[in-house]
Every structure is written in C-alpha cells, then in structure tokens.
Coordinates of C-alpha atoms in Angstrom, one line a residue:
M36 CA -15.4 11.8 6.5
T37 CA -15.4 10.6 3.2
A38 CA -17.3 7.3 2.4
N39 CA -13.7 5.6 1.2
A40 CA -12.6 6.4 5.0
L41 CA -15.5 4.2 6.2
S42 CA -14.1 1.3 4.7
K43 CA -10.6 1.3 5.6
T44 CA -9.3 -0.8 8.7
L45 CA -6.0 0.4 10.5
L46 CA -4.3 -2.3 13.2
V47 CA -2.0 -0.9 15.7
I48 CA 0.6 -3.3 16.9
G49 CA 1.0 -1.9 20.8
G50 CA -2.4 -0.2 21.1
S51 CA -2.0 -0.1 24.9
S52 CA 0.4 2.8 25.2
D53 CA -0.3 6.1 24.9
I54 CA 1.3 6.8 21.4
G55 CA -1.2 3.8 19.8
R56 CA -4.2 4.9 21.8
A57 CA -3.0 8.3 20.3
I58 CA -2.5 6.8 16.8
A59 CA -5.8 5.1 16.8
S60 CA -7.8 8.0 17.8
R61 CA -6.6 10.1 14.7
Y62 CA -7.4 7.5 12.6
A63 CA -10.5 6.6 14.3
V64 CA -12.0 10.4 13.9
A65 CA -10.9 10.2 10.4
G66 CA -13.7 7.9 9.9
W67 CA -11.3 4.1 9.8
Q68 CA -12.5 1.3 11.2
V69 CA -9.7 0.6 13.7
V70 CA -8.5 -2.9 15.7
L71 CA -5.7 -2.9 18.6
A72 CA -3.1 -5.8 18.9
V73 CA -1.8 -5.7 22.6
R74 CA 0.1 -7.9 25.3
D75 CA -1.7 -6.6 28.2
V76 CA -5.8 -7.5 26.6
A77 CA -6.8 -5.5 29.8
A78 CA -5.0 -1.9 29.2
G79 CA -6.1 -2.1 25.3
T80 CA -9.7 -2.7 26.2
R81 CA -9.7 0.5 28.2
N82 CA -8.1 2.2 25.0
A83 CA -10.6 0.6 23.2
S84 CA -13.1 1.9 25.4
D85 CA -12.1 5.1 25.2
I86 CA -11.7 5.4 21.4
A87 CA -15.3 3.4 20.4
A88 CA -16.8 6.5 22.8
R89 CA -15.1 9.0 21.2
S90 CA -15.8 7.9 17.5
G91 CA -18.8 6.1 17.9
R92 CA -17.5 2.8 16.5
A93 CA -16.5 -0.4 18.2
V94 CA -12.8 -1.1 18.4
P95 CA -12.0 -4.8 18.6
V96 CA -8.8 -6.0 20.8
H97 CA -6.4 -9.4 19.3
R98 CA -3.9 -10.5 21.8
L99 CA -0.2 -10.3 20.7
D100 CA 3.2 -10.5 22.2
I101 CA 5.8 -9.2 19.7
L102 CA 7.9 -11.7 21.2
E103 CA 6.5 -14.9 20.4
T104 CA 7.1 -14.5 17.2
D105 CA 5.2 -18.3 16.0
Q106 CA 2.2 -16.8 16.6
F107 CA 1.9 -14.3 14.0
A108 CA 0.8 -15.7 11.3
A109 CA -2.2 -16.9 13.7
M110 CA -2.7 -13.9 14.8
L111 CA -3.3 -12.6 11.0
D112 CA -5.0 -15.2 9.7
G113 CA -7.4 -14.5 12.8
L114 CA -8.3 -10.8 11.5
P115 CA -11.6 -10.5 9.9
V116 CA -9.9 -8.6 6.8
L117 CA -6.2 -7.5 6.0
P118 CA -6.1 -4.0 7.4
D119 CA -4.9 -1.2 5.1
T120 CA -2.4 0.5 7.1
V121 CA -0.8 -1.4 10.2
V122 CA 1.5 0.9 12.8
C123 CA 4.0 -0.6 15.0
V124 CA 4.5 1.3 18.2
V125 CA 5.7 -1.5 20.6
G126 CA 9.2 -0.6 22.5
D127 CA 10.6 -1.5 25.7
M128 CA 13.7 0.8 26.6
G129 CA 14.9 -1.2 29.3
D130 CA 17.8 -0.6 31.6
Q131 CA 20.9 -0.2 29.9
A132 CA 23.1 -0.6 33.2
R133 CA 20.4 -4.0 33.3
S134 CA 21.5 -4.9 29.8
E135 CA 25.1 -4.5 29.9
A136 CA 25.4 -6.9 33.1
D137 CA 22.7 -9.2 32.1
P138 CA 22.8 -10.7 28.2
L139 CA 19.1 -12.2 28.6
A140 CA 18.0 -8.0 29.7
A141 CA 19.8 -7.1 26.5
Q142 CA 18.4 -10.1 24.2
R143 CA 15.2 -8.8 25.1
V144 CA 15.4 -5.6 24.7
L145 CA 16.8 -6.3 21.1
R146 CA 13.9 -8.5 20.4
A147 CA 11.1 -6.2 21.8
N148 CA 12.2 -3.1 20.0
F149 CA 13.9 -4.8 16.1
E150 CA 13.5 -8.4 15.8
G151 CA 9.7 -8.7 16.7
P152 CA 8.8 -5.0 15.0
A153 CA 10.8 -6.6 12.2
L154 CA 9.5 -10.1 11.4
F155 CA 6.1 -8.7 12.1
L156 CA 6.4 -6.1 9.5
G157 CA 7.9 -8.5 7.3
M158 CA 5.3 -10.4 7.2
I159 CA 2.4 -7.9 6.5
A160 CA 4.5 -6.7 3.7
E161 CA 4.5 -9.7 2.1
R162 CA 0.6 -9.9 2.6
F163 CA 0.3 -6.5 1.1
A164 CA 2.5 -6.8 -1.6
A165 CA 0.0 -9.9 -2.6
R166 CA -2.4 -7.2 -3.0
G167 CA -0.8 -4.9 -4.1
T168 CA -1.6 -2.0 -1.4
G169 CA -0.8 -0.7 2.1
A170 CA 0.6 1.4 4.3
I171 CA 3.6 0.3 6.9
V172 CA 4.5 2.3 10.1
G173 CA 7.2 1.7 12.0
I174 CA 8.1 4.1 15.6
S175 CA 11.7 3.9 15.7
S176 CA 13.7 6.2 17.8
V177 CA 16.1 9.4 17.6
A178 CA 18.5 7.0 20.0
G179 CA 19.0 4.9 17.0
D180 CA 20.5 7.9 14.7
R181 CA 24.0 7.5 17.0
G182 CA 24.7 5.2 19.4
R183 CA 25.3 7.0 23.0
A184 CA 26.9 5.2 26.7
S185 CA 23.5 5.7 27.8
N186 CA 20.9 3.7 25.8
Y187 CA 23.2 1.6 23.3
I188 CA 21.6 -1.7 23.3
Y189 CA 18.0 0.1 22.8
G190 CA 19.4 2.3 20.5
A191 CA 21.2 -0.5 18.4
A192 CA 17.8 -2.2 18.2
K193 CA 16.3 1.0 17.0
A194 CA 19.2 1.6 14.3
G195 CA 18.9 -1.8 13.3
F196 CA 14.9 -1.0 12.9
T197 CA 15.3 2.1 11.2
A198 CA 17.4 0.3 8.8
F199 CA 14.8 -2.5 8.1
L200 CA 12.6 -0.2 7.0
S201 CA 14.7 1.9 5.0
G202 CA 15.4 -0.9 3.1
L203 CA 11.9 -2.3 3.1
R204 CA 10.9 1.2 1.4
N205 CA 13.6 0.8 -1.2
R206 CA 12.3 -3.0 -2.1
L207 CA 8.8 -1.7 -2.4
A208 CA 8.5 1.0 -3.9
G209 CA 6.9 1.3 -6.9
R210 CA 4.8 -1.6 -5.7
G211 CA 1.6 0.2 -4.2
I212 CA 3.0 0.0 -0.5
R213 CA 4.0 3.0 1.8
V214 CA 6.9 2.4 4.7
V215 CA 7.3 5.0 6.4
T216 CA 9.7 5.4 9.6
V217 CA 9.0 7.9 12.7
K218 CA 10.6 8.8 15.7
P219 CA 9.0 10.5 18.1
G220 CA 11.6 11.9 20.1
F221 CA 10.6 12.6 23.7
V222 CA 7.3 12.2 24.3
R223 CA 5.1 13.2 27.2
T224 CA 3.4 9.6 28.4
R225 CA 2.7 7.6 31.8
M226 CA 6.1 5.9 31.1
T227 CA 8.2 9.3 31.0
E228 CA 5.6 11.1 34.1
G229 CA 7.4 12.6 36.6
M230 CA 11.0 13.2 34.2
A231 CA 12.2 17.0 33.2
L232 CA 11.5 16.8 29.6
P233 CA 13.3 19.3 27.2
G234 CA 9.7 21.3 26.0
P235 CA 11.2 22.3 22.9
L236 CA 11.6 19.0 22.2
T237 CA 9.1 17.3 23.8
A238 CA 6.1 16.0 21.9
D239 CA 2.9 15.2 22.9
P240 CA 1.2 11.5 21.9
S241 CA -1.4 13.8 20.0
E242 CA 1.3 15.2 17.9
V243 CA 2.7 11.7 17.0
G244 CA -0.6 10.7 16.3
R245 CA -1.6 13.4 13.9
A246 CA 2.2 13.3 12.4
V247 CA 1.7 9.2 11.6
F248 CA -1.8 9.9 9.7
R249 CA -0.3 12.9 7.8
A250 CA 3.1 10.9 6.6
A251 CA 0.8 7.5 5.5
E252 CA -2.4 8.7 4.4
Q253 CA -1.6 12.2 3.2
G254 CA 2.2 11.3 1.6
R255 CA 4.1 13.6 3.7
G256 CA 7.1 12.5 4.1
E257 CA 8.8 9.1 4.6
V258 CA 11.5 9.6 7.7
I259 CA 9.8 11.9 10.1
Y260 CA 10.9 13.3 12.9
V261 CA 7.8 14.3 14.9
R262 CA 9.7 17.7 16.1
G263 CA 11.4 19.4 13.4
V264 CA 14.2 20.5 15.2
W265 CA 15.0 16.9 16.0
R266 CA 16.4 16.3 12.5
P267 CA 19.4 19.3 12.2
L268 CA 20.0 18.5 15.9
M269 CA 20.5 14.9 15.1
M270 CA 22.6 16.0 11.7
V271 CA 25.0 18.0 14.3
I272 CA 25.1 15.0 16.5
R273 CA 25.9 12.3 13.6
A274 CA 28.3 14.9 12.3
V275 CA 30.9 15.0 15.8
P276 CA 34.0 13.2 14.5
E277 CA 34.4 9.9 17.0
R278 CA 37.5 11.6 18.7
I279 CA 35.6 14.1 20.3
F280 CA 32.1 11.8 20.3
K281 CA 33.4 9.1 22.7
R282 CA 34.1 11.7 25.3
M283 CA 31.1 13.2 25.2
Q284 CA 28.8 12.7 28.1
L285 CA 25.4 11.8 26.1

C-alpha cells in the first residue's frame, strides 16, 4: 500500500453483485477508498460491511438504479469526491424466450445492459475529461462478440456496450483517460450456482477483480478476456461463415 493509493477512490456501479464485491475488494486491499452504488441497498450494505472488515476502511453505499437515468447527475453530484476509477458491473441477462415474446422484457434487458451503463459512463467521461484524469471500466460480455439464438437480446445489448466503450476509448485517447472493456466469460457466482459450467472457460469473481485492477491501474491491456482461452475461441466463432453459423445450435 502506498500513500498515493490512500488518496484514490473507486466507484463500483453494481456493487451488490459477487463480481462487484470482488473488484471492490481488490481495490480496497490496495489501499483505495471504495464506494458502492447499488439498486438493492441492503445487499450493497452487506458487501460494504464485508469489504470494510477485510480492509479496515468504511465503504459508503449510494443507491443507484441504472434504469433511472434522470437520477444519474444527482447521484454523481452527491459524491464527496469525483472518483479516480469507475467500474460498471451492472447487467441483466433476462430470459431470451420472454424477451422474444414481450417487447417490454426485451426493452429492460437492452436498457440494463446498454442504455443505462452507456449513459452513466458517458456522464462520467465528461467529468473525467474536464479534470484530465481517470479510468473507466465496463464489464461487457463474450455474448456480444457474435449474436446467437440462445441469447441474442442480451448479446445485442452487450455488443452495443462494447462498441460504446471502444468509441469512448478512441475519443479520449491522449487525454489522460483510460477506458477498459472486460469480458469475463462464465463466472462462478450466486446467479450461476448449480449450473454445469465448463471449468477452463469459467472464472472466479476474484479473477475478474484482479484482471480489472491490472488493466485499469497497471496498464495491462484495454480489451480483456479474463480467461485467455476466450480470445482465440471467440476469434474462431466470429470467423465461421454465416451460411454455416446459422445452422449451428449455440
């Protein structure tokens, strides 16, 4: 831990999740002040208490619903300081069959995974650009690398989010702002408990936390697949000709 780390602040959007907690914990043990923004304040407070017990520093919790876009500015204005790094972990996989049948269900998935995160990080980007420093991390998904019948509503939203982060990175290059895209692949969390996940393709939340910290704070990449095997795998999937791909059950 350094004196410089003690002066830095991390804001985690989606801090009530397992991945959000793991990322926050990685920063906390490095001496950062951690702030959680959550929709479920009770769950966020539990994570904050756990992180505080491990790090010895209080972890403030702020309420934020990523779908309530008109509340973003007020939430940011209510922070005691503009954070040095913001990580957006929020998302909603939804149910593909329901999204196909119900436009409102599809809208929620699209807004939770693309519209809300993009608008919030865009607002953060303006404030970071005015200051001249900062790091922005978006947790996207391999599902956005190519549309598949099993989850194309969610995948489309994540594809949009990935493109947004790419454009933001391009725009802010050379202006002191680092923009990182993280694609975790499968992750062992409460949401996936009981599922048969492929071991080589499945990360623990702590792996995601370490990958985010390395990329955002140590300059170790800008588009990150947490498990390296995903990069060549997705290159192959993207290269499959459409006439073949459309007959595959994915």
